[in-house]
mmCIF file of C-alpha atoms in Angstrom:
data_model
loop_
_atom_site.group_PDB
_atom_site.id
_atom_site.type_symbol
_atom_site.label_atom_id
_atom_site.label_comp_id
_atom_site.label_asym_id
_atom_site.label_seq_id
_atom_site.Cartn_x
_atom_site.Cartn_y
_atom_site.Cartn_z
ATOM 1 C CA ASP C 127 48.995 11.643 -75.459
ATOM 2 C CA ILE C 128 48.986 13.654 -79.142
ATOM 3 C CA VAL C 129 52.445 15.634 -79.842
ATOM 4 C CA MET C 130 52.636 18.661 -81.579
ATOM 5 C CA THR C 131 55.969 19.640 -83.370
ATOM 6 C CA GLN C 132 56.509 23.001 -84.745
ATOM 7 C CA SER C 133 59.304 24.227 -87.174
ATOM 8 C CA PRO C 134 61.617 26.024 -87.452
ATOM 9 C CA ASP C 135 62.491 26.683 -84.152
ATOM 10 C CA SER C 136 63.229 29.981 -84.834
ATOM 11 C CA LEU C 137 63.079 32.348 -88.098
ATOM 12 C CA ALA C 138 64.190 35.973 -88.676
ATOM 13 C CA VAL C 139 62.746 37.283 -91.745
ATOM 14 C CA SER C 140 62.926 40.975 -93.314
ATOM 15 C CA LEU C 141 60.213 43.543 -92.668
ATOM 16 C CA GLY C 142 57.408 43.146 -95.127
ATOM 17 C CA GLU C 143 58.409 39.662 -95.863
ATOM 18 C CA ARG C 144 56.533 36.483 -95.475
ATOM 19 C CA ALA C 145 56.631 34.555 -92.411
ATOM 20 C CA THR C 146 56.063 30.386 -92.402
ATOM 21 C CA ILE C 147 55.504 28.918 -89.200
ATOM 22 C CA ASN C 148 54.032 25.321 -89.487
ATOM 23 C CA CYS C 149 52.925 22.808 -87.382
ATOM 24 C CA LYS C 150 52.363 18.961 -87.273
ATOM 25 C CA SER C 151 50.580 16.423 -85.211
ATOM 26 C CA SER C 152 50.835 12.663 -84.527
ATOM 27 C CA GLN C 153 47.640 12.128 -85.486
ATOM 28 C CA SER C 154 44.434 13.973 -87.104
ATOM 29 C CA LEU C 155 43.033 16.690 -85.479
ATOM 30 C CA LEU C 156 40.207 16.586 -87.883
ATOM 31 C CA TYR C 157 36.637 15.794 -86.493
ATOM 32 C CA SER C 158 34.825 14.481 -89.148
ATOM 33 C CA SER C 159 31.320 14.958 -87.700
ATOM 34 C CA ASN C 160 31.568 18.608 -87.943
ATOM 35 C CA ASN C 161 34.712 18.936 -90.588
ATOM 36 C CA LYS C 162 36.424 21.266 -88.029
ATOM 37 C CA ASN C 163 40.191 20.821 -87.195
ATOM 38 C CA TYR C 164 41.022 21.386 -83.899
ATOM 39 C CA LEU C 165 43.314 23.654 -83.621
ATOM 40 C CA VAL C 166 44.952 26.912 -82.130
ATOM 41 C CA TRP C 167 47.807 29.135 -82.972
ATOM 42 C CA TYR C 168 48.734 31.793 -80.185
ATOM 43 C CA GLN C 169 51.082 34.644 -80.402
ATOM 44 C CA GLN C 170 53.335 35.366 -77.221
ATOM 45 C CA LYS C 171 55.027 38.801 -76.704
ATOM 46 C CA PRO C 172 58.271 39.295 -74.188
ATOM 47 C CA GLY C 173 56.441 39.256 -70.562
ATOM 48 C CA GLN C 174 53.079 38.524 -71.701
ATOM 49 C CA PRO C 175 50.795 35.631 -71.868
ATOM 50 C CA PRO C 176 49.470 33.997 -75.009
ATOM 51 C CA LYS C 177 46.813 35.715 -77.388
ATOM 52 C CA VAL C 178 44.739 33.710 -79.540
ATOM 53 C CA LEU C 179 45.514 34.817 -82.839
ATOM 54 C CA ILE C 180 43.627 31.377 -85.036
ATOM 55 C CA TYR C 181 41.083 28.954 -84.056
ATOM 56 C CA TRP C 182 39.362 25.900 -86.290
ATOM 57 C CA ALA C 183 43.297 26.345 -87.702
ATOM 58 C CA SER C 184 42.197 29.008 -90.306
ATOM 59 C CA THR C 185 39.563 31.606 -88.415
ATOM 60 C CA ARG C 186 41.199 34.469 -87.360
ATOM 61 C CA GLU C 187 40.453 35.813 -83.993
ATOM 62 C CA SER C 188 38.261 39.186 -83.860
ATOM 63 C CA GLY C 189 41.012 41.979 -84.263
ATOM 64 C CA VAL C 190 43.597 40.078 -85.584
ATOM 65 C CA PRO C 191 45.142 41.607 -88.638
ATOM 66 C CA ASP C 192 44.717 39.914 -91.597
ATOM 67 C CA ARG C 193 48.605 39.496 -92.549
ATOM 68 C CA PHE C 194 48.172 36.549 -90.541
ATOM 69 C CA SER C 195 46.428 33.571 -91.657
ATOM 70 C CA GLY C 196 46.456 30.026 -90.614
ATOM 71 C CA SER C 197 45.477 27.083 -93.110
ATOM 72 C CA GLY C 198 46.230 23.089 -93.291
ATOM 73 C CA SER C 199 43.876 19.882 -92.333
ATOM 74 C CA GLY C 200 44.527 16.414 -90.776
ATOM 75 C CA THR C 201 48.188 16.456 -89.566
ATOM 76 C CA ASP C 202 49.715 19.621 -90.464
ATOM 77 C CA PHE C 203 49.159 22.945 -90.449
ATOM 78 C CA THR C 204 50.498 26.474 -91.142
ATOM 79 C CA LEU C 205 50.752 29.878 -89.454
ATOM 80 C CA THR C 206 51.424 32.619 -92.315
ATOM 81 C CA ILE C 207 52.477 36.169 -91.643
ATOM 82 C CA SER C 208 52.038 37.735 -95.266
ATOM 83 C CA SER C 209 54.152 41.091 -94.607
ATOM 84 C CA LEU C 210 55.943 40.683 -91.361
ATOM 85 C CA GLN C 211 56.224 43.799 -89.331
ATOM 86 C CA ALA C 212 58.150 45.229 -86.431
ATOM 87 C CA GLU C 213 55.060 44.117 -83.653
ATOM 88 C CA ASP C 214 54.949 40.710 -84.778
ATOM 89 C CA VAL C 215 58.231 39.070 -83.174
ATOM 90 C CA ALA C 216 56.912 37.048 -80.853
ATOM 91 C CA VAL C 217 57.014 33.250 -80.073
ATOM 92 C CA TYR C 218 54.528 31.757 -82.114
ATOM 93 C CA TYR C 219 52.690 28.333 -80.602
ATOM 94 C CA CYS C 220 49.985 25.782 -81.752
ATOM 95 C CA GLN C 221 48.188 23.491 -79.532
ATOM 96 C CA GLN C 222 45.752 21.088 -80.390
ATOM 97 C CA TYR C 223 42.033 20.820 -78.594
ATOM 98 C CA TYR C 224 40.598 17.356 -80.483
ATOM 99 C CA SER C 225 41.066 15.538 -77.294
ATOM 100 C CA PRO C 226 43.213 16.011 -73.569
ATOM 101 C CA PRO C 227 45.532 15.812 -72.535
ATOM 102 C CA LEU C 228 45.691 19.573 -74.727
ATOM 103 C CA THR C 229 49.335 19.839 -75.659
ATOM 104 C CA PHE C 230 51.375 22.120 -77.285
ATOM 105 C CA GLY C 231 53.907 22.609 -79.990
ATOM 106 C CA GLY C 232 57.507 23.918 -78.694
ATOM 107 C CA GLY C 233 57.392 27.564 -80.123
ATOM 108 C CA THR C 234 58.457 29.048 -82.809
ATOM 109 C CA LYS C 235 60.648 32.328 -82.314
ATOM 110 C CA VAL C 236 59.882 35.095 -84.857
ATOM 111 C CA GLU C 237 62.704 37.788 -85.241
ATOM 112 C CA ILE C 238 63.638 40.952 -87.734
ATOM 113 C CA LYS C 239 66.408 39.971 -89.796
ATOM 114 C CA GLN E 36 35.134 41.969 -68.987
ATOM 115 C CA ILE E 37 36.407 38.379 -68.327
ATOM 116 C CA THR E 38 39.640 38.667 -66.116
ATOM 117 C CA LEU E 39 41.699 35.635 -64.249
ATOM 118 C CA LYS E 40 44.546 36.196 -61.932
ATOM 119 C CA GLU E 41 46.836 33.762 -60.581
ATOM 120 C CA SER E 42 48.178 34.236 -57.084
ATOM 121 C CA GLY E 43 50.734 31.841 -54.651
ATOM 122 C CA PRO E 44 54.460 32.030 -52.988
ATOM 123 C CA ALA E 45 57.102 33.094 -55.297
ATOM 124 C CA LEU E 46 59.425 30.834 -53.814
ATOM 125 C CA VAL E 47 58.873 26.935 -52.715
ATOM 126 C CA LYS E 48 61.705 24.501 -51.087
ATOM 127 C CA PRO E 49 62.948 21.299 -53.181
ATOM 128 C CA THR E 50 59.433 18.298 -51.879
ATOM 129 C CA GLN E 51 57.248 21.257 -50.835
ATOM 130 C CA THR E 52 53.502 21.243 -52.102
ATOM 131 C CA LEU E 53 52.695 24.257 -54.491
ATOM 132 C CA THR E 54 49.451 25.735 -54.134
ATOM 133 C CA LEU E 55 48.045 28.424 -56.772
ATOM 134 C CA THR E 56 44.912 30.159 -56.625
ATOM 135 C CA CYS E 57 43.307 31.937 -59.406
ATOM 136 C CA THR E 58 40.616 34.323 -58.832
ATOM 137 C CA PHE E 59 38.300 34.663 -61.977
ATOM 138 C CA SER E 60 35.672 36.982 -62.274
ATOM 139 C CA GLY E 61 33.407 37.862 -65.278
ATOM 140 C CA PHE E 62 32.124 34.447 -65.725
ATOM 141 C CA SER E 63 30.936 31.732 -63.484
ATOM 142 C CA LEU E 64 32.354 27.996 -63.424
ATOM 143 C CA SER E 65 28.970 26.918 -63.223
ATOM 144 C CA THR E 66 28.332 27.833 -66.453
ATOM 145 C CA ASN E 67 27.748 24.791 -68.989
ATOM 146 C CA GLY E 68 30.416 24.504 -71.022
ATOM 147 C CA VAL E 69 32.816 26.468 -69.071
ATOM 148 C CA GLY E 70 36.340 25.275 -67.773
ATOM 149 C CA VAL E 71 39.564 26.783 -65.799
ATOM 150 C CA GLY E 72 42.982 25.610 -66.811
ATOM 151 C CA TRP E 73 46.562 25.737 -65.645
ATOM 152 C CA ILE E 74 49.503 26.161 -67.969
ATOM 153 C CA ARG E 75 53.272 26.167 -67.020
ATOM 154 C CA GLN E 76 56.176 28.107 -68.644
ATOM 155 C CA PRO E 77 60.047 27.398 -67.478
ATOM 156 C CA PRO E 78 61.715 30.664 -68.210
ATOM 157 C CA GLY E 79 62.747 30.456 -72.229
ATOM 158 C CA LYS E 80 60.857 27.357 -72.724
ATOM 159 C CA ALA E 81 57.396 25.965 -74.309
ATOM 160 C CA LEU E 82 53.898 26.434 -72.635
ATOM 161 C CA GLU E 83 52.695 22.934 -71.097
ATOM 162 C CA TRP E 84 49.431 22.333 -69.834
ATOM 163 C CA LEU E 85 48.449 20.743 -66.547
ATOM 164 C CA ALA E 86 45.028 20.673 -65.736
ATOM 165 C CA LEU E 87 41.550 21.608 -66.238
ATOM 166 C CA PHE E 88 38.381 22.147 -64.218
ATOM 167 C CA TYR E 89 35.376 21.544 -65.859
ATOM 168 C CA TRP E 90 32.005 23.313 -65.355
ATOM 169 C CA ASN E 91 30.086 19.881 -64.505
ATOM 170 C CA GLU E 92 33.085 19.109 -61.503
ATOM 171 C CA ASP E 93 34.773 16.969 -64.089
ATOM 172 C CA LYS E 94 38.929 17.669 -64.062
ATOM 173 C CA ARG E 95 41.802 16.346 -66.444
ATOM 174 C CA TYR E 96 45.232 16.267 -65.735
ATOM 175 C CA SER E 97 48.474 16.150 -67.705
ATOM 176 C CA SER E 98 49.613 12.291 -67.988
ATOM 177 C CA SER E 99 52.812 13.107 -67.148
ATOM 178 C CA LEU E 100 52.102 14.897 -63.803
ATOM 179 C CA LYS E 101 48.831 13.751 -62.875
ATOM 180 C CA ASN E 102 50.299 11.976 -59.571
ATOM 181 C CA ARG E 103 51.271 15.254 -58.344
ATOM 182 C CA LEU E 104 48.334 17.475 -59.225
ATOM 183 C CA THR E 105 45.029 18.054 -57.965
ATOM 184 C CA ILE E 106 42.882 20.995 -59.241
ATOM 185 C CA ARG E 107 39.497 22.075 -57.202
ATOM 186 C CA LYS E 108 37.409 24.943 -57.205
ATOM 187 C CA ASP E 109 36.253 27.512 -54.779
ATOM 188 C CA THR E 110 32.717 28.427 -55.727
ATOM 189 C CA SER E 111 32.387 31.221 -52.871
ATOM 190 C CA ARG E 112 35.193 32.703 -54.058
ATOM 191 C CA ASN E 113 35.146 32.465 -57.627
ATOM 192 C CA GLN E 114 38.641 30.562 -57.426
ATOM 193 C CA VAL E 115 40.195 27.559 -58.874
ATOM 194 C CA VAL E 116 42.872 25.861 -57.199
ATOM 195 C CA LEU E 117 46.088 24.077 -57.955
ATOM 196 C CA THR E 118 48.259 21.940 -55.676
ATOM 197 C CA MET E 119 51.181 20.303 -57.453
ATOM 198 C CA THR E 120 53.320 18.196 -54.790
ATOM 199 C CA ASN E 121 56.964 16.960 -54.613
ATOM 200 C CA MET E 122 58.279 20.221 -56.098
ATOM 201 C CA ASP E 123 60.981 20.170 -57.597
ATOM 202 C CA PRO E 124 63.631 22.712 -59.343
ATOM 203 C CA VAL E 125 62.720 21.623 -63.148
ATOM 204 C CA ASP E 126 59.419 22.901 -62.027
ATOM 205 C CA THR E 127 60.564 26.553 -62.041
ATOM 206 C CA ALA E 128 57.484 28.246 -64.582
ATOM 207 C CA SER E 129 55.327 30.687 -64.869
ATOM 208 C CA TYR E 130 52.144 29.538 -63.892
ATOM 209 C CA TYR E 131 49.398 30.878 -65.759
ATOM 210 C CA CYS E 132 45.287 30.066 -65.463
ATOM 211 C CA ALA E 133 42.703 30.804 -68.367
ATOM 212 C CA LEU E 134 39.306 30.413 -69.045
ATOM 213 C CA TRP E 135 38.393 27.684 -71.389
ATOM 214 C CA ARG E 136 35.259 26.918 -73.397
ATOM 215 C CA THR E 137 33.872 23.643 -74.797
ATOM 216 C CA GLU E 138 32.276 25.485 -77.851
ATOM 217 C CA GLY E 139 36.285 26.214 -78.632
ATOM 218 C CA GLY E 140 38.930 24.275 -77.080
ATOM 219 C CA TRP E 141 40.949 26.932 -76.709
ATOM 220 C CA PHE E 142 42.558 29.277 -73.580
ATOM 221 C CA ASP E 143 40.914 32.550 -73.561
ATOM 222 C CA PRO E 144 41.653 34.851 -72.098
ATOM 223 C CA TRP E 145 44.915 34.304 -69.526
ATOM 224 C CA GLY E 146 45.963 35.741 -66.562
ATOM 225 C CA GLN E 147 49.039 37.221 -66.079
ATOM 226 C CA GLY E 148 51.014 34.365 -64.650
ATOM 227 C CA THR E 149 52.565 34.104 -61.690
ATOM 228 C CA LEU E 150 56.289 33.061 -61.425
ATOM 229 C CA VAL E 151 57.283 29.962 -59.237
ATOM 230 C CA THR E 152 60.869 29.755 -58.688
ATOM 231 C CA VAL E 153 61.678 26.336 -56.683
ATOM 232 C CA SER E 154 64.958 26.400 -54.564
ATOM 233 C CA SER E 155 66.643 25.615 -51.420
#
């Protein structure tokens, strides 16, 4: 199974400041035939199901604010919130879809400092 | 509009079998490249993928839980059913179903989830 490791477990960021979340996979998620990384980022707010933010590691879902960006390739990925807003308080998860069994990271809780 | 909704018992006893139903609309599970997955989340903990039913009747299960899980579809009712045997208090969690597509591989959208508590 591909193990997904997120860091940090939680972080507190001041409003308007940058938040950076890391996700590391135990094997490469880059599929050579199409040069795509099989990684998605979800946002989960309290009491709600997860919502897709970023897929293919760096493609923003329609309607997601452009302060959210994804980067990385292979085994190391990053979700960046460029200017944290109050409504961004949530837990963020990465998930690989390179191969079953599909696996999630442990989540990163983002709070306001 | 695509929607999914989970249903099942809120409380099960240890050793019992849990049966959860995902009722969906807005898509057909017979459509090439479509699947329905189940994911769970213990209170305050991370997401854990459980099983996936594909349009071609193929099925995939979590490595750690595959001996306890069965996923099947009820085409006539647009439902996907997940059964989990030998329930334990550690299985207490919100259980979600979600649409999966082969053109991507992520889950979107998700149902609202159903909380299942395992207690005697």
